[in-house]
PDB file of C-alpha atoms in Angstrom:
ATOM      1  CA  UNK A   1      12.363-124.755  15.702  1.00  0.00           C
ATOM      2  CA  UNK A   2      10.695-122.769  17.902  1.00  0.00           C
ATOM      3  CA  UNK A   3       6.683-122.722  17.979  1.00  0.00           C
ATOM      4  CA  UNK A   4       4.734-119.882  19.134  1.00  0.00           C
ATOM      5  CA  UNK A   5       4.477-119.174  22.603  1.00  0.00           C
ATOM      6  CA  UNK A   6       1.687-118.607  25.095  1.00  0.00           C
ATOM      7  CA  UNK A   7       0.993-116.128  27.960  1.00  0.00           C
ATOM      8  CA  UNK A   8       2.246-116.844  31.035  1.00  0.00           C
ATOM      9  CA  UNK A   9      -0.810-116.779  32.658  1.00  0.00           C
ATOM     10  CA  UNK A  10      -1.241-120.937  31.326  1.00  0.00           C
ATOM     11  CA  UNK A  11       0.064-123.638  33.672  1.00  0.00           C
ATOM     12  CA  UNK A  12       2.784-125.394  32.014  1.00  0.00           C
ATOM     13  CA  UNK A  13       3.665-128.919  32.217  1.00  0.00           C
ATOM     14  CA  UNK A  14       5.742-128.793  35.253  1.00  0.00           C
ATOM     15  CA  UNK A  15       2.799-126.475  37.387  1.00  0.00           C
ATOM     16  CA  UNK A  16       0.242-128.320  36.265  1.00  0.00           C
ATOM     17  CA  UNK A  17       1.456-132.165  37.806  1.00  0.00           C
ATOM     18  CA  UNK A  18       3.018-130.161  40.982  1.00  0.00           C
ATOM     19  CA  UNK A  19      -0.810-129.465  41.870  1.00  0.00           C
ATOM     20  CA  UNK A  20      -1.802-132.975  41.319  1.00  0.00           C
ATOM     21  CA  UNK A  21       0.712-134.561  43.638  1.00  0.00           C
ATOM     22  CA  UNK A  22       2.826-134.354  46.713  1.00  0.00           C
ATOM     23  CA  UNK A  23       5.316-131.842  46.201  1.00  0.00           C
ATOM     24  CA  UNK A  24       7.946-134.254  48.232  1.00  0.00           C
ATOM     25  CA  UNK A  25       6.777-137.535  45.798  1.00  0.00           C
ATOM     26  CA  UNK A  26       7.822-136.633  42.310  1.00  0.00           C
ATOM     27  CA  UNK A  27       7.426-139.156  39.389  1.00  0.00           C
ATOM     28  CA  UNK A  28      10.444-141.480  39.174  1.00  0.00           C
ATOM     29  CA  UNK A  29      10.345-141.356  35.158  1.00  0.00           C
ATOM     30  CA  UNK A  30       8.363-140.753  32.102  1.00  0.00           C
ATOM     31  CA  UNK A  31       5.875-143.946  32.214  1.00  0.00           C
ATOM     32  CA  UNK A  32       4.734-142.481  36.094  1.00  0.00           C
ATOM     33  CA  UNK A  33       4.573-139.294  34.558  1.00  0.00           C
ATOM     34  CA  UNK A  34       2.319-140.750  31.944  1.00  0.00           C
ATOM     35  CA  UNK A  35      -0.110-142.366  33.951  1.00  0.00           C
ATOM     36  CA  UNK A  36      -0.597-139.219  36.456  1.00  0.00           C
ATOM     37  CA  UNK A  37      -1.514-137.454  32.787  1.00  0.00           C
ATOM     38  CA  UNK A  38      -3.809-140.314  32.322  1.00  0.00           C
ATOM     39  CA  UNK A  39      -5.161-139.681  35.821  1.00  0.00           C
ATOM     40  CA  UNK A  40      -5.509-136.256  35.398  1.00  0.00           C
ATOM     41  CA  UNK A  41      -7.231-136.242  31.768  1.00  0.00           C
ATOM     42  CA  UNK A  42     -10.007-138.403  32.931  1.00  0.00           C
ATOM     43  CA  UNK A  43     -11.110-135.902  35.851  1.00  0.00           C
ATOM     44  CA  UNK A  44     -14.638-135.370  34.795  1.00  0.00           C
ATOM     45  CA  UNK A  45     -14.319-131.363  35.803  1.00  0.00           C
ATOM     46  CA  UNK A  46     -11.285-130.683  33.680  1.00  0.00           C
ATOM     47  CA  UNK A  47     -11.657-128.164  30.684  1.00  0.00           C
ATOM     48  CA  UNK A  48     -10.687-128.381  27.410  1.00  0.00           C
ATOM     49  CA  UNK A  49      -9.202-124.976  27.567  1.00  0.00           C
ATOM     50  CA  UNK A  50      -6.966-126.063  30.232  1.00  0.00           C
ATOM     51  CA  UNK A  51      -5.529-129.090  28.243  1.00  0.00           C
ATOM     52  CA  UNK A  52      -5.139-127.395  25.569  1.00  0.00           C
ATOM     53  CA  UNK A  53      -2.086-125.248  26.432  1.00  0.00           C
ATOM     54  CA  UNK A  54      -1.094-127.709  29.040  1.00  0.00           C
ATOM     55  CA  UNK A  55      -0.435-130.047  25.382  1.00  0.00           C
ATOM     56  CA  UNK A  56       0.888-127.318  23.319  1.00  0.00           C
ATOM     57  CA  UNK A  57       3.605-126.407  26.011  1.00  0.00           C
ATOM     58  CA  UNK A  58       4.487-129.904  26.343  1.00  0.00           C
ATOM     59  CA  UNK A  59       5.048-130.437  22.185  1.00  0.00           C
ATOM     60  CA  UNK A  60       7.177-126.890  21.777  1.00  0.00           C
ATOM     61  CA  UNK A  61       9.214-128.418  24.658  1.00  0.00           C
ATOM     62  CA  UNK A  62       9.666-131.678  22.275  1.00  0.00           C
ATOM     63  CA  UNK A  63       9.916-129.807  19.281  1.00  0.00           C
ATOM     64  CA  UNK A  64      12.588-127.557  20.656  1.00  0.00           C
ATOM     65  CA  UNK A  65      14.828-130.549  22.245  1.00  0.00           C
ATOM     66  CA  UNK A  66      14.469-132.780  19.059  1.00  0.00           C
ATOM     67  CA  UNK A  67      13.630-130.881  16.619  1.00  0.00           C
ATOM     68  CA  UNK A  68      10.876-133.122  15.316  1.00  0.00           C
ATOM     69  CA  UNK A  69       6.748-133.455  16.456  1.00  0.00           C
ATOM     70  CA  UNK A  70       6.234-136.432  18.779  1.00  0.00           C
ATOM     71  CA  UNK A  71       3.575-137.411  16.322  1.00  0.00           C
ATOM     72  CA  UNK A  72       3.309-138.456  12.580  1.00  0.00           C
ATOM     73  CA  UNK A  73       1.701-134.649  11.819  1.00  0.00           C
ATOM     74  CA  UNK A  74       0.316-136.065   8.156  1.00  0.00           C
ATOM     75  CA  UNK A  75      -1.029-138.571  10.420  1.00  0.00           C
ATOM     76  CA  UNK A  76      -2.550-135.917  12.408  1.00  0.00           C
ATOM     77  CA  UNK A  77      -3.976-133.751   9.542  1.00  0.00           C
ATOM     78  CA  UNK A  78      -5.546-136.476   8.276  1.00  0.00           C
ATOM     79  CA  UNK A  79      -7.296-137.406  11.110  1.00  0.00           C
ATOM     80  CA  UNK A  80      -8.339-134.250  11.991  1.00  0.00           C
ATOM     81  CA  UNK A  81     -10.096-133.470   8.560  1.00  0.00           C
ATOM     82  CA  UNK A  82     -11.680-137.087   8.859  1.00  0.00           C
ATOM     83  CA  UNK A  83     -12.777-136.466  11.907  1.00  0.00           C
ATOM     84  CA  UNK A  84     -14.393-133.408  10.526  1.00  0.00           C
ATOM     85  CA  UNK A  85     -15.687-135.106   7.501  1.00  0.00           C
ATOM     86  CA  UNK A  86     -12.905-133.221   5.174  1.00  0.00           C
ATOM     87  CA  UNK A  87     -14.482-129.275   5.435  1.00  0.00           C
ATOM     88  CA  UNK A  88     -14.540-128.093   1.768  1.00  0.00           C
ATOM     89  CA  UNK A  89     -13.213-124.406   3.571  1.00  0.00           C
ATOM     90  CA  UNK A  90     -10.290-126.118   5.598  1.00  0.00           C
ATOM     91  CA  UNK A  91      -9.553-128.420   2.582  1.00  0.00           C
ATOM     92  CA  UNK A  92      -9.002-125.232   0.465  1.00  0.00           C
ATOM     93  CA  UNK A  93      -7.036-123.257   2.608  1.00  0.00           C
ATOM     94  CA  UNK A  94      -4.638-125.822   3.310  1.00  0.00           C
ATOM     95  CA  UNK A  95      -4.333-126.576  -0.573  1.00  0.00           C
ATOM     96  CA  UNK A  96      -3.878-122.407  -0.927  1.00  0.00           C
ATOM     97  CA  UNK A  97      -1.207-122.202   1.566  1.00  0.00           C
ATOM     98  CA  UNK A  98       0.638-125.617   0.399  1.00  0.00           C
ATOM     99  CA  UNK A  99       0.871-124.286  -2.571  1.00  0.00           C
ATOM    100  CA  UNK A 100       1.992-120.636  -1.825  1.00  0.00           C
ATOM    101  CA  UNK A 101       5.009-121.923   0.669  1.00  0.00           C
ATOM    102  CA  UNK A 102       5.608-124.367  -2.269  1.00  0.00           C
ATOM    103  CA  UNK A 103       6.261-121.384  -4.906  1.00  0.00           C
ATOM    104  CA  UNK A 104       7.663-119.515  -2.109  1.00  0.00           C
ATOM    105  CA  UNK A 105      10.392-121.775  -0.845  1.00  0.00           C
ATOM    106  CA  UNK A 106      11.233-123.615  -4.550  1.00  0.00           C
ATOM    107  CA  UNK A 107      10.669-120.414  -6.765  1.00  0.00           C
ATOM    108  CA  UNK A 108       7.869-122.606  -8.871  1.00  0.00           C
ATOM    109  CA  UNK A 109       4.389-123.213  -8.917  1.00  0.00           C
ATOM    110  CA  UNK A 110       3.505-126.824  -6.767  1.00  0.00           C
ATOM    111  CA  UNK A 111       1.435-127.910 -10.435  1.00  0.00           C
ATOM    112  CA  UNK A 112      -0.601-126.013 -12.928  1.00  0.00           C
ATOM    113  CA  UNK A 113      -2.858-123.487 -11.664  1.00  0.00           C
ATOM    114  CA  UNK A 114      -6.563-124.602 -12.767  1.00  0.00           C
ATOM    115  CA  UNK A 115      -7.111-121.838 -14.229  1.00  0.00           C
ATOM    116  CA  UNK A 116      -4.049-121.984 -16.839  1.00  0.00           C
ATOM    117  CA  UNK A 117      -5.431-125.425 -17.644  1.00  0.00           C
ATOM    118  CA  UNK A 118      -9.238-123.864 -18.028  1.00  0.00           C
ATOM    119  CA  UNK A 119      -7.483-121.148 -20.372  1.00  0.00           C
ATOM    120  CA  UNK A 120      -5.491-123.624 -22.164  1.00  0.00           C
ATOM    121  CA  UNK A 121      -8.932-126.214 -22.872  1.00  0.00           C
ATOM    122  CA  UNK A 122     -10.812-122.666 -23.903  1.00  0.00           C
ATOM    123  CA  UNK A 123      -7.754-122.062 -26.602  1.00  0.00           C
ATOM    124  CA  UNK A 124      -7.966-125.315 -27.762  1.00  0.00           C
ATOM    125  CA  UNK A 125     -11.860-124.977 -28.320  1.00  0.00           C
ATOM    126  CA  UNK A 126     -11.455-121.549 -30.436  1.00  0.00           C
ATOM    127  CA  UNK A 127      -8.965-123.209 -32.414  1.00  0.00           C
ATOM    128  CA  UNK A 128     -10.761-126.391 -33.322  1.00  0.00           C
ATOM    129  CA  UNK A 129     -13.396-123.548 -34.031  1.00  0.00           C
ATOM    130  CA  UNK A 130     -11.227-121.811 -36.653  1.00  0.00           C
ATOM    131  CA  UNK A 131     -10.078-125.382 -38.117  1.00  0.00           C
ATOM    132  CA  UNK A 132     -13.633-126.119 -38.600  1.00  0.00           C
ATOM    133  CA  UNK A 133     -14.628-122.728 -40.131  1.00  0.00           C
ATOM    134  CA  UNK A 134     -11.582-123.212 -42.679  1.00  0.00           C
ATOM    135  CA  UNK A 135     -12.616-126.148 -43.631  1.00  0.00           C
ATOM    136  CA  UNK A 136     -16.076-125.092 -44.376  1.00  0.00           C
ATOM    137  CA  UNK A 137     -14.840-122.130 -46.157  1.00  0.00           C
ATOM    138  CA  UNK A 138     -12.486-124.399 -48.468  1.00  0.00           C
ATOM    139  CA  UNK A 139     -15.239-127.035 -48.972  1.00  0.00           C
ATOM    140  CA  UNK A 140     -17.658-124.045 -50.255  1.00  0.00           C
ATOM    141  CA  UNK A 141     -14.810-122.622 -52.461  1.00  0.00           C
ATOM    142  CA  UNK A 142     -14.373-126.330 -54.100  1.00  0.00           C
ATOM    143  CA  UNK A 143     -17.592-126.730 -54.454  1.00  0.00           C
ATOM    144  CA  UNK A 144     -17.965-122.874 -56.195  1.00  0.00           C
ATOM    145  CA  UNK A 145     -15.085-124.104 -58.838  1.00  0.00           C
TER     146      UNK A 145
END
């Protein structure tokens, strides 16, 4: 799986920890890697524009050598739209798409549209609306006899 790919122009993983540290020094494994990250996220100065890419490179590197997130991503979702008090906009447009890979991938619709049941609930209304007329009309016709 590969994820989209930014400019070149972005440090990547590797650049960005080779400026933090003695080039002859490197981290011995992935927990002393961890903790220079640490270090290096809590610099007061540093940008979120700068970790941002700096992230994304490291989780298409992930994604591409095991073929899975390093994170629980429905985990993720969810926290992000909590975290943003559920946006009625986003909310939508992730239902819209859902649904539209859904059909597009299975060949079905995910569930009823809405408006099939809407059309379905004003059907039912014109017919209860005919029943009711007929009835009238055969209670006047009895009564007329």
């Amino acid at each position: 799986m590969k994820l989209h790919k930014h400019n070149n122009t972005v440090l990547n993983a590797e650049d960005k920890f080779s400026q933090s540290r003695d080039e002859n020094t490197p981290p011995a494994d992935l927990s002393q890697l961890g903790k220079l990250a640490i270090k290096l996220l809590n610099d007061k100065n540093l940008e979120v524009s700068k970790v941002r890419p700096f992230y994304w490179s490291l989780v298409e590197t992930y994604v591409d050598r095991f073929n899975l997130f390093p994170f629980d991503v429905n985990k993720a979702l969810f926290s992000y739209l909590e975290l943003n008090d559920f946006p009625e906009e986003v909310v939508q447009q992730l239902v819209k798409q859902l649904e539209s890979q859904f059909e597009e991938t299975h060949g079905r619709p995910l569930r009823k549209s809405t408006q099939l049941v809407c059309q379905q609930d004003a059907l039912d209304d014109e017919i209860k609306e005919l029943r009711d007329s007929l009835k009238y009309a055969a209670m006047v016709a009895e009564s007329e006899d």
